[in-house]
Amino acid sequence: MTGGYRAGAAAGLVGVLVTVSAAALLGGQLPIPVQGQRGGQAPAPQGPGQGRGRGRGQEPAQVPDPPPVVSPIATATPEITGPGKFYETLMDLKPGDDLAHSGYVTKEYFVSGTANGQPYKTRIVIRKPSDNAKFSGLILAESMHPSGNPWMFHFTHRYSMAEGHIGLEILTSTTQGFAEFNPERYKDLSTANGQAGEIIAQVGALLKSTRPDNPLAGLPIRRMILAGSSASAAVVVNYLPVHMVQRLDGMKPIYDGFMPTSNGTTLRRIDVPMIQVPTMREVFQGVGPTRVDGDAPGDQYRMYEFAGMAHIDSRDAVAYYPDPCKLPISRFPLAAYMSVALNHLWQWLDKGTVPPHADRFYVDYNMDKDGSLLALDELGNVKGGIRNPYVDVPSAKFGVPNSGAEPPIKNPHPFIAARGEAAQNQLCGLANYQINFTPEQLKKLYKDKKTYQARVLQRYDELVKEGWALPVYRPVVVEDAARVSF
């Protein structure tokens, strides 16, 4: 299928977010500007246990954890409402699909404490229903991506807001960009290297406490997870050892589950459920995890690989308009399928509904055959993985890797224009490509557009019943199918 929402002009890029510490976490990657804010997504750094070369990553050796202790609890201010402008990190959302339309409000608080032996003061942002009665009791927490977006809330906002889930964004990286954006409001914020894990624990402990400074005091919180994408998924991976040590009273876990995405690390075992979502990029690079799904206590784990999914959501990030890549950029709706994984994790944690197992991508390691380590079907799409209409009733081939146009395009987005060919190649390397079928191919496959659209919707509805699609994203698939030209 083709199509997708094209975001409008980007606001000014505040590049100071990417300082030395943030760049180190990003592996030296540049941020991607998105509409109305300052960043985007970059690949997670290679971490312990990640494979190299032609094999999938091997599971790291499990070492004994230190004895668990009760975590300190962060101290929170009342809601921050000034002076000056709030530093918005969430990508601008399509009209009718935004926070106001869904009855959500954004609230900012400063939190402080001591982590790694040093004081810190940072901010958290809570995105919640304006009507507390509509709160589901579930919190999606994440460390703000160093390039400036709460990507997991962004990816799943349509589903999360329809369900009444709260999004919690925790700033654990440098505060410099905030101070330069609005010194009056943010000049006192300060974090240091090595504090992220303890900050995350102390903020989580605060939100689960009965303390009067808890920003969610009085709300019925049932479950809270920590998630992340790419570089912020690396924060999740690095937090897992902290999770086993920093605890609530009674040695209960602070976070009830984890969901790292766009990440190829083979994860250690912990005592709460996890769902991991590698993408085609990680598996193509030979660093897809090999950990086997588990259901036993201490090994509750699922890996979900969605056919067609790229490392980054190039459907919305405005640096991809105009398309700067050698092959046409993918407009696959990553958000619709990240939300499927998140829904399964919530059902697992909150209702005890054990999620289904799923095939991983099929890999043949034969580049001579089709230029891909992945096993491809006769139409060029990956075999295996979790299926969807974009690959089961295809109107395009979704492939990896992509690369920058040669020669570079003459009218790139200002972000690329300011940084040159290296930025173009980096952005394109994060994204899949999409080769639309010709009208002749489409007519051969489906006869006419009416038949094609009917098959797309039939397949989507089948996948909803199987648990691999969500009704809330059906309009996205309908619109994309309508855009396909015969």
Short mmCIF file of C-alpha atoms in Angstrom, two decimals:
data_model
loop_
_atom_site.label_atom_id
_atom_site.label_comp_id
_atom_site.label_asym_id
_atom_site.label_seq_id
_atom_site.Cartn_x
_atom_site.Cartn_y
_atom_site.Cartn_z
CA MET A 1 0.00 0.00 0.00
CA THR A 2 1.09 3.53 -0.57
CA GLY A 3 0.27 6.78 1.13
CA GLY A 4 0.67 8.29 4.55
CA TYR A 5 0.44 11.60 6.37
CA ARG A 6 2.89 14.20 5.20
CA ALA A 7 3.83 16.49 8.04
CA GLY A 8 4.13 20.21 7.43
CA ALA A 9 7.12 22.48 7.72
CA ALA A 10 9.44 21.81 10.63
CA ALA A 11 10.03 24.33 13.34
CA GLY A 12 13.57 25.45 14.07
CA LEU A 13 15.96 22.73 15.13
CA VAL A 14 17.49 23.19 18.55
CA GLY A 15 20.71 21.30 17.97
CA VAL A 16 22.06 21.87 21.45
CA LEU A 17 20.19 18.77 22.61
CA VAL A 18 22.89 16.65 21.03
CA THR A 19 25.86 17.37 23.24
CA VAL A 20 28.77 15.08 24.00
CA SER A 21 26.84 12.82 26.38
CA ALA A 22 23.82 12.51 24.10
CA ALA A 23 25.97 11.91 21.05
CA ALA A 24 27.79 9.15 22.90
CA LEU A 25 24.49 7.43 23.63
CA LEU A 26 23.52 7.80 20.01
CA GLY A 27 26.77 6.33 18.79
CA GLY A 28 27.62 9.69 17.22
CA GLN A 29 24.34 9.84 15.28
CA LEU A 30 22.62 13.09 14.36
CA PRO A 31 19.02 13.81 15.36
CA ILE A 32 16.19 13.74 12.85
CA PRO A 33 13.99 16.85 12.92
CA VAL A 34 10.26 16.30 13.02
CA GLN A 35 7.39 18.70 12.72
CA GLY A 36 7.21 21.18 15.57
CA GLN A 37 10.18 19.92 17.58
CA ARG A 38 13.82 19.15 17.70
CA GLY A 39 14.76 15.64 16.96
CA GLY A 40 14.07 12.20 15.80
CA GLN A 41 15.45 8.76 15.92
CA ALA A 42 18.91 7.35 15.65
CA PRO A 43 20.16 3.82 15.88
CA ALA A 44 20.89 2.36 19.27
CA PRO A 45 24.54 1.75 20.00
CA GLN A 46 25.86 -1.77 19.87
CA GLY A 47 25.71 -3.16 23.37
CA PRO A 48 26.91 -6.20 25.25
CA GLY A 49 25.51 -9.38 23.82
CA GLN A 50 24.79 -7.99 20.38
CA GLY A 51 25.92 -10.17 17.54
CA ARG A 52 28.17 -9.20 14.69
CA GLY A 53 28.52 -10.37 11.13
CA ARG A 54 26.16 -12.93 9.70
CA GLY A 55 24.70 -14.47 12.86
CA ARG A 56 22.05 -13.27 15.26
CA GLY A 57 23.13 -11.90 18.63
CA GLN A 58 23.95 -14.33 21.41
CA GLU A 59 22.45 -14.14 24.87
CA PRO A 60 24.75 -12.50 27.42
CA ALA A 61 25.92 -14.54 30.38
CA GLN A 62 23.68 -14.05 33.39
CA VAL A 63 25.69 -12.83 36.39
CA PRO A 64 24.38 -12.66 39.96
CA ASP A 65 22.71 -9.37 40.85
CA PRO A 66 23.58 -7.47 44.03
CA PRO A 67 21.03 -7.86 46.84
CA PRO A 68 17.87 -5.79 46.21
CA VAL A 69 17.32 -2.60 48.18
CA VAL A 70 14.45 -0.18 48.61
CA SER A 71 14.89 2.63 46.09
CA PRO A 72 15.02 6.25 47.22
CA ILE A 73 12.08 8.27 45.96
CA ALA A 74 12.44 11.43 43.88
CA THR A 75 10.98 14.66 45.19
CA ALA A 76 8.60 16.51 42.86
CA THR A 77 7.59 20.14 42.56
CA PRO A 78 4.03 21.24 41.95
CA GLU A 79 3.13 21.51 38.25
CA ILE A 80 5.44 23.87 36.36
CA THR A 81 3.47 26.45 34.38
CA GLY A 82 6.13 29.11 33.77
CA PRO A 83 7.94 31.35 33.37
CA GLY A 84 7.97 31.38 29.60
CA LYS A 85 7.32 28.61 27.15
CA PHE A 86 7.15 24.90 27.84
CA TYR A 87 9.79 22.89 25.95
CA GLU A 88 7.62 20.64 23.78
CA THR A 89 9.19 17.37 22.68
CA LEU A 90 6.24 15.45 21.25
CA MET A 91 6.07 15.52 17.47
CA ASP A 92 3.16 17.55 16.14
CA LEU A 93 0.27 15.20 15.47
CA LYS A 94 -2.14 15.26 12.58
CA PRO A 95 -5.23 17.42 13.23
CA GLY A 96 -8.00 15.24 14.60
CA ASP A 97 -5.40 12.79 15.90
CA ASP A 98 -3.83 15.08 18.48
CA LEU A 99 -3.95 15.37 22.27
CA ALA A 100 -6.70 17.96 22.42
CA HIS A 101 -8.95 15.92 20.13
CA SER A 102 -8.49 12.93 22.45
CA GLY A 103 -9.11 14.93 25.60
CA TYR A 104 -5.50 14.75 26.79
CA VAL A 105 -3.46 17.37 28.64
CA THR A 106 0.29 17.81 29.10
CA LYS A 107 1.73 18.58 32.55
CA GLU A 108 5.34 19.29 33.47
CA TYR A 109 7.05 18.73 36.83
CA PHE A 110 10.60 19.01 38.10
CA VAL A 111 11.98 16.11 40.13
CA SER A 112 15.14 15.97 42.20
CA GLY A 113 17.21 13.61 44.31
CA THR A 114 20.60 11.97 44.48
CA ALA A 115 21.78 9.40 41.92
CA ASN A 116 25.20 7.85 41.46
CA GLY A 117 26.38 9.88 44.44
CA GLN A 118 25.47 13.26 42.92
CA PRO A 119 22.42 15.50 43.16
CA TYR A 120 20.19 15.88 40.11
CA LYS A 121 17.23 17.99 39.09
CA THR A 122 15.39 17.09 35.94
CA ARG A 123 11.93 17.20 34.47
CA ILE A 124 9.15 14.77 33.80
CA VAL A 125 6.22 15.27 31.46
CA ILE A 126 2.90 13.54 31.99
CA ARG A 127 0.40 13.23 29.14
CA LYS A 128 -2.91 12.13 30.57
CA PRO A 129 -6.68 12.29 30.11
CA SER A 130 -8.03 15.64 31.30
CA ASP A 131 -10.84 13.65 32.92
CA ASN A 132 -9.20 11.48 35.58
CA ALA A 133 -12.13 9.07 35.38
CA LYS A 134 -10.94 8.07 31.90
CA PHE A 135 -7.47 7.00 33.12
CA SER A 136 -6.96 3.29 32.47
CA GLY A 137 -4.62 2.75 35.39
CA LEU A 138 -1.71 1.97 33.03
CA ILE A 139 1.40 4.13 32.53
CA LEU A 140 3.76 4.00 29.55
CA ALA A 141 7.07 5.44 30.81
CA GLU A 142 10.14 6.22 28.72
CA SER A 143 13.36 8.15 28.88
CA MET A 144 13.19 11.05 26.45
CA HIS A 145 15.09 10.10 23.30
CA PRO A 146 18.30 12.18 23.28
CA SER A 147 17.23 13.78 20.02
CA GLY A 148 14.06 15.12 21.57
CA ASN A 149 10.94 12.97 21.16
CA PRO A 150 9.06 10.55 23.41
CA TRP A 151 8.97 8.09 20.55
CA MET A 152 7.04 5.31 22.24
CA PHE A 153 4.16 7.58 23.18
CA HIS A 154 4.33 9.11 19.70
CA PHE A 155 4.24 5.69 18.02
CA THR A 156 1.32 4.47 20.12
CA HIS A 157 -0.53 7.72 20.82
CA ARG A 158 -3.68 6.84 18.89
CA TYR A 159 -4.07 3.51 20.65
CA SER A 160 -2.84 4.76 24.04
CA MET A 161 -5.16 7.76 24.14
CA ALA A 162 -8.14 5.72 22.95
CA GLU A 163 -7.54 3.42 25.92
CA GLY A 164 -6.83 6.16 28.47
CA HIS A 165 -3.20 5.24 29.18
CA ILE A 166 -0.85 7.84 30.64
CA GLY A 167 2.44 8.69 28.92
CA LEU A 168 5.35 9.50 31.24
CA GLU A 169 8.45 11.10 29.75
CA ILE A 170 11.60 11.30 31.91
CA LEU A 171 14.56 13.48 30.96
CA THR A 172 17.71 11.48 31.80
CA SER A 173 20.15 12.95 29.25
CA THR A 174 21.67 16.41 29.07
CA THR A 175 19.55 19.38 30.18
CA GLN A 176 21.59 21.94 28.22
CA GLY A 177 19.14 22.31 25.37
CA PHE A 178 16.34 23.08 27.78
CA ALA A 179 18.34 25.77 29.58
CA GLU A 180 19.28 27.44 26.30
CA PHE A 181 15.68 27.29 25.06
CA ASN A 182 14.25 28.99 28.16
CA PRO A 183 16.84 29.92 30.82
CA GLU A 184 14.25 31.34 33.22
CA ARG A 185 12.34 28.10 33.34
CA TYR A 186 15.04 25.45 32.98
CA LYS A 187 18.36 26.92 34.15
CA ASP A 188 18.38 24.89 37.40
CA LEU A 189 18.01 21.50 35.70
CA SER A 190 21.09 19.31 35.91
CA THR A 191 21.90 15.65 35.26
CA ALA A 192 25.22 13.84 35.07
CA ASN A 193 26.51 10.76 33.30
CA GLY A 194 25.75 7.55 35.14
CA GLN A 195 22.55 8.82 36.77
CA ALA A 196 19.92 7.62 34.28
CA GLY A 197 19.12 4.27 35.87
CA GLU A 198 18.66 5.61 39.39
CA ILE A 199 16.64 8.59 38.14
CA ILE A 200 14.29 6.21 36.32
CA ALA A 201 13.91 4.07 39.44
CA GLN A 202 13.32 7.04 41.75
CA VAL A 203 10.73 8.63 39.44
CA GLY A 204 8.91 5.32 39.08
CA ALA A 205 8.94 4.85 42.85
CA LEU A 206 7.48 8.35 43.27
CA LEU A 207 4.56 7.65 40.94
CA LYS A 208 3.75 4.42 42.77
CA SER A 209 3.99 6.08 46.18
CA THR A 210 1.33 7.65 48.36
CA ARG A 211 3.40 10.77 48.94
CA PRO A 212 1.59 14.09 48.60
CA ASP A 213 4.08 15.35 45.98
CA ASN A 214 3.26 12.43 43.66
CA PRO A 215 1.89 14.16 40.51
CA LEU A 216 -0.58 11.29 40.13
CA ALA A 217 -1.60 11.10 43.79
CA GLY A 218 -5.07 9.68 44.16
CA LEU A 219 -5.17 8.02 40.74
CA PRO A 220 -5.54 4.22 40.67
CA ILE A 221 -2.24 3.07 39.11
CA ARG A 222 -2.31 -0.65 38.38
CA ARG A 223 0.69 -1.21 36.11
CA MET A 224 3.62 0.80 34.73
CA ILE A 225 6.12 -0.23 32.06
CA LEU A 226 9.36 1.25 30.76
CA ALA A 227 9.72 1.33 26.99
CA GLY A 228 12.03 2.89 24.43
CA SER A 229 12.98 2.96 20.78
CA SER A 230 16.52 2.79 19.39
CA ALA A 231 18.69 5.01 21.63
CA SER A 232 15.98 5.18 24.29
CA ALA A 233 15.66 1.39 24.03
CA ALA A 234 19.36 1.31 24.96
CA VAL A 235 18.36 3.14 28.13
CA VAL A 236 15.84 0.38 28.84
CA VAL A 237 18.48 -2.32 28.28
CA ASN A 238 20.91 -0.53 30.59
CA TYR A 239 18.17 -0.20 33.22
CA LEU A 240 17.45 -3.94 33.47
CA PRO A 241 20.25 -4.63 36.01
CA VAL A 242 19.06 -1.61 38.02
CA HIS A 243 15.53 -3.05 37.95
CA MET A 244 16.73 -6.16 39.75
CA VAL A 245 18.27 -4.12 42.57
CA GLN A 246 16.22 -0.93 43.06
CA ARG A 247 12.84 -1.94 44.47
CA LEU A 248 9.69 -0.76 46.20
CA ASP A 249 8.89 -1.70 49.79
CA GLY A 250 8.50 -5.46 50.04
CA MET A 251 11.04 -5.81 47.22
CA LYS A 252 8.31 -5.43 44.63
CA PRO A 253 9.40 -4.24 41.16
CA ILE A 254 9.04 -0.56 40.33
CA TYR A 255 8.26 -1.23 36.66
CA ASP A 256 5.95 -4.13 35.87
CA GLY A 257 7.25 -4.81 32.37
CA PHE A 258 9.60 -3.60 29.62
CA MET A 259 9.39 -3.02 25.87
CA PRO A 260 12.58 -2.08 23.97
CA THR A 261 12.00 -1.57 20.24
CA SER A 262 14.15 -0.96 17.14
CA ASN A 263 16.80 -2.77 19.14
CA GLY A 264 18.95 -5.83 18.47
CA THR A 265 20.33 -6.57 21.93
CA THR A 266 19.71 -10.07 23.23
CA LEU A 267 18.15 -9.26 26.60
CA ARG A 268 19.02 -10.73 29.96
CA ARG A 269 16.38 -12.54 31.99
CA ILE A 270 14.49 -10.61 34.66
CA ASP A 271 11.47 -11.20 36.88
CA VAL A 272 8.76 -9.35 34.92
CA PRO A 273 7.40 -9.76 31.38
CA MET A 274 9.14 -8.18 28.39
CA ILE A 275 8.25 -7.80 24.74
CA GLN A 276 11.06 -6.83 22.37
CA VAL A 277 10.50 -5.49 18.85
CA PRO A 278 13.53 -5.67 16.55
CA THR A 279 12.95 -4.40 13.02
CA MET A 280 14.04 -5.52 9.57
CA ARG A 281 17.13 -3.33 9.89
CA GLU A 282 18.51 -5.09 12.97
CA VAL A 283 17.93 -8.55 11.52
CA PHE A 284 19.34 -7.57 8.12
CA GLN A 285 22.48 -6.34 9.87
CA GLY A 286 22.92 -9.73 11.50
CA VAL A 287 22.26 -8.49 15.05
CA GLY A 288 18.73 -9.79 15.49
CA PRO A 289 18.37 -11.44 18.92
CA THR A 290 18.14 -15.23 19.25
CA ARG A 291 16.53 -15.45 22.67
CA VAL A 292 13.67 -17.95 22.72
CA ASP A 293 10.21 -16.93 23.93
CA GLY A 294 9.51 -17.92 27.52
CA ASP A 295 6.54 -18.28 29.85
CA ALA A 296 8.08 -19.47 33.11
CA PRO A 297 8.51 -17.06 36.02
CA GLY A 298 11.79 -15.22 35.49
CA ASP A 299 11.60 -15.89 31.73
CA GLN A 300 8.42 -14.20 30.54
CA TYR A 301 9.51 -12.96 27.15
CA ARG A 302 8.25 -12.43 23.62
CA MET A 303 10.05 -11.19 20.53
CA TYR A 304 7.82 -9.68 17.87
CA GLU A 305 9.21 -8.94 14.40
CA PHE A 306 6.71 -7.19 12.12
CA ALA A 307 7.13 -7.78 8.39
CA GLY A 308 7.69 -4.45 6.62
CA MET A 309 8.72 -2.50 9.73
CA ALA A 310 11.74 -0.18 9.47
CA HIS A 311 13.98 1.09 12.26
CA ILE A 312 12.40 4.53 12.03
CA ASP A 313 8.99 5.96 11.22
CA SER A 314 9.87 7.67 7.94
CA ARG A 315 6.14 8.10 7.35
CA ASP A 316 6.11 11.17 9.61
CA ALA A 317 9.64 12.54 10.13
CA VAL A 318 9.81 15.62 7.92
CA ALA A 319 13.48 15.22 7.02
CA TYR A 320 12.22 12.58 4.58
CA TYR A 321 10.21 15.21 2.68
CA PRO A 322 11.34 15.65 -0.04
CA ASP A 323 12.61 12.10 -0.24
CA PRO A 324 16.44 12.24 -0.03
CA CYS A 325 17.08 8.55 -0.64
CA LYS A 326 18.28 6.43 -3.52
CA LEU A 327 15.21 4.22 -3.40
CA PRO A 328 11.71 5.55 -2.61
CA ILE A 329 11.32 5.89 1.14
CA SER A 330 8.98 3.56 3.05
CA ARG A 331 5.65 4.87 4.30
CA PHE A 332 4.81 1.69 6.26
CA PRO A 333 2.66 2.59 9.34
CA LEU A 334 5.10 1.59 12.04
CA ALA A 335 2.86 3.06 14.75
CA ALA A 336 0.01 0.65 14.06
CA TYR A 337 2.20 -2.36 14.79
CA MET A 338 4.23 -1.02 17.71
CA SER A 339 0.79 -0.57 19.28
CA VAL A 340 -0.05 -4.23 18.68
CA ALA A 341 3.02 -5.25 20.68
CA LEU A 342 2.21 -2.76 23.43
CA ASN A 343 -1.37 -4.01 23.65
CA HIS A 344 -0.16 -7.58 24.14
CA LEU A 345 2.19 -6.47 26.91
CA TRP A 346 -0.59 -4.61 28.72
CA GLN A 347 -2.93 -7.60 28.45
CA TRP A 348 -0.17 -9.85 29.81
CA LEU A 349 0.55 -7.60 32.79
CA ASP A 350 -2.90 -6.35 33.61
CA LYS A 351 -5.18 -9.28 32.81
CA GLY A 352 -2.83 -12.26 32.81
CA THR A 353 -3.58 -12.94 29.14
CA VAL A 354 -0.51 -14.78 27.88
CA PRO A 355 0.42 -13.31 24.47
CA PRO A 356 0.75 -15.51 21.41
CA HIS A 357 4.05 -16.67 20.02
CA ALA A 358 4.99 -15.52 16.52
CA ASP A 359 7.36 -16.47 13.75
CA ARG A 360 10.54 -14.46 13.46
CA PHE A 361 11.73 -13.17 10.10
CA TYR A 362 12.98 -15.95 7.87
CA VAL A 363 16.66 -15.52 7.09
CA ASP A 364 18.52 -17.32 4.30
CA TYR A 365 21.86 -15.41 4.56
CA ASN A 366 22.11 -15.58 0.77
CA MET A 367 22.96 -12.13 -0.61
CA ASP A 368 23.58 -13.57 -4.08
CA LYS A 369 19.97 -14.68 -4.42
CA ASP A 370 18.16 -11.35 -3.92
CA GLY A 371 20.60 -8.91 -2.30
CA SER A 372 19.22 -9.59 1.17
CA LEU A 373 20.13 -11.75 4.14
CA LEU A 374 16.38 -12.00 4.72
CA ALA A 375 14.35 -14.66 2.90
CA LEU A 376 12.02 -12.87 0.47
CA ASP A 377 8.84 -14.02 -1.24
CA GLU A 378 8.20 -13.87 -4.97
CA LEU A 379 7.09 -10.22 -4.71
CA GLY A 380 10.16 -9.14 -2.74
CA ASN A 381 8.71 -8.90 0.77
CA VAL A 382 10.20 -10.65 3.77
CA LYS A 383 8.90 -14.09 4.69
CA GLY A 384 7.94 -14.86 8.25
CA GLY A 385 7.49 -12.35 11.02
CA ILE A 386 4.12 -11.02 12.10
CA ARG A 387 1.98 -10.49 9.06
CA ASN A 388 -0.12 -7.51 7.96
CA PRO A 389 -2.00 -6.44 4.82
CA TYR A 390 0.97 -4.42 3.58
CA VAL A 391 2.88 -7.65 2.92
CA ASP A 392 0.03 -10.19 2.65
CA VAL A 393 -2.04 -8.15 0.18
CA PRO A 394 0.84 -6.04 -1.08
CA SER A 395 0.87 -3.11 -3.44
CA ALA A 396 4.59 -2.52 -2.86
CA LYS A 397 7.84 -4.17 -1.87
CA PHE A 398 9.26 -3.06 1.51
CA GLY A 399 13.00 -3.61 1.58
CA VAL A 400 16.16 -2.87 3.54
CA PRO A 401 18.67 -1.25 3.40
CA ASN A 402 18.19 2.13 1.78
CA SER A 403 20.90 4.69 1.07
CA GLY A 404 21.27 8.32 0.06
CA ALA A 405 20.48 9.49 -3.45
CA GLU A 406 23.43 9.66 -5.85
CA PRO A 407 23.99 12.48 -6.57
CA PRO A 408 22.29 14.07 -3.54
CA ILE A 409 18.95 15.70 -4.27
CA LYS A 410 19.09 19.45 -4.95
CA ASN A 411 16.29 20.55 -2.62
CA PRO A 412 16.67 18.53 0.62
CA HIS A 413 15.03 19.35 3.91
CA PRO A 414 16.96 22.14 5.71
CA PHE A 415 18.29 19.64 8.25
CA ILE A 416 20.09 17.74 5.47
CA ALA A 417 21.05 20.90 3.63
CA ALA A 418 22.85 22.17 6.75
CA ARG A 419 24.74 18.92 7.34
CA GLY A 420 25.42 17.58 3.88
CA GLU A 421 25.70 14.17 2.33
CA ALA A 422 26.65 12.38 5.55
CA ALA A 423 23.34 13.34 7.14
CA GLN A 424 21.44 12.27 4.05
CA ASN A 425 23.13 8.87 4.05
CA GLN A 426 22.55 8.41 7.76
CA LEU A 427 18.84 9.17 7.55
CA CYS A 428 18.32 6.94 4.55
CA GLY A 429 20.26 4.12 6.20
CA LEU A 430 17.76 4.15 9.08
CA ALA A 431 14.77 3.71 6.80
CA ASN A 432 13.38 0.99 4.58
CA TYR A 433 12.51 1.55 0.95
CA GLN A 434 9.19 1.05 -0.78
CA ILE A 435 8.91 0.07 -4.44
CA ASN A 436 5.29 0.46 -5.51
CA PHE A 437 3.92 -2.10 -7.93
CA THR A 438 3.00 -0.90 -11.40
CA PRO A 439 -0.65 -0.76 -12.48
CA GLU A 440 0.05 -3.80 -14.64
CA GLN A 441 1.33 -5.76 -11.65
CA LEU A 442 -1.62 -4.69 -9.53
CA LYS A 443 -4.16 -5.71 -12.17
CA LYS A 444 -2.46 -9.08 -12.54
CA LEU A 445 -2.59 -9.65 -8.78
CA TYR A 446 -6.03 -8.24 -8.00
CA LYS A 447 -7.86 -7.52 -11.28
CA ASP A 448 -9.20 -4.17 -10.09
CA LYS A 449 -9.06 -1.68 -7.22
CA LYS A 450 -12.37 -2.76 -5.70
CA THR A 451 -11.15 -6.34 -5.36
CA TYR A 452 -7.84 -5.17 -3.93
CA GLN A 453 -9.47 -2.97 -1.28
CA ALA A 454 -11.86 -5.73 -0.28
CA ARG A 455 -8.98 -8.18 0.20
CA VAL A 456 -7.01 -5.65 2.26
CA LEU A 457 -9.91 -5.07 4.64
CA GLN A 458 -10.73 -8.77 4.84
CA ARG A 459 -7.13 -9.53 5.80
CA TYR A 460 -7.04 -6.72 8.36
CA ASP A 461 -10.21 -7.93 10.02
CA GLU A 462 -8.81 -11.47 10.14
CA LEU A 463 -5.69 -10.18 11.86
CA VAL A 464 -7.77 -8.23 14.38
CA LYS A 465 -9.47 -11.51 15.39
CA GLU A 466 -6.05 -13.19 15.63
CA GLY A 467 -4.67 -10.42 17.85
CA TRP A 468 -2.22 -9.03 15.28
CA ALA A 469 -4.07 -5.81 14.43
CA LEU A 470 -6.07 -3.21 16.37
CA PRO A 471 -9.45 -1.80 15.32
CA VAL A 472 -8.29 1.75 16.12
CA TYR A 473 -5.87 1.66 13.15
CA ARG A 474 -8.34 0.27 10.62
CA PRO A 475 -8.99 3.77 9.16
CA VAL A 476 -5.25 4.12 8.44
CA VAL A 477 -5.27 0.93 6.41
CA VAL A 478 -8.48 1.93 4.63
CA GLU A 479 -7.00 5.30 3.64
CA ASP A 480 -3.74 3.74 2.44
CA ALA A 481 -5.59 1.18 0.32
CA ALA A 482 -7.69 3.95 -1.21
CA ARG A 483 -4.55 5.77 -2.33
CA VAL A 484 -3.24 2.85 -4.37
CA SER A 485 -3.55 3.68 -8.04
CA PHE A 486 -4.57 1.12 -10.64
#
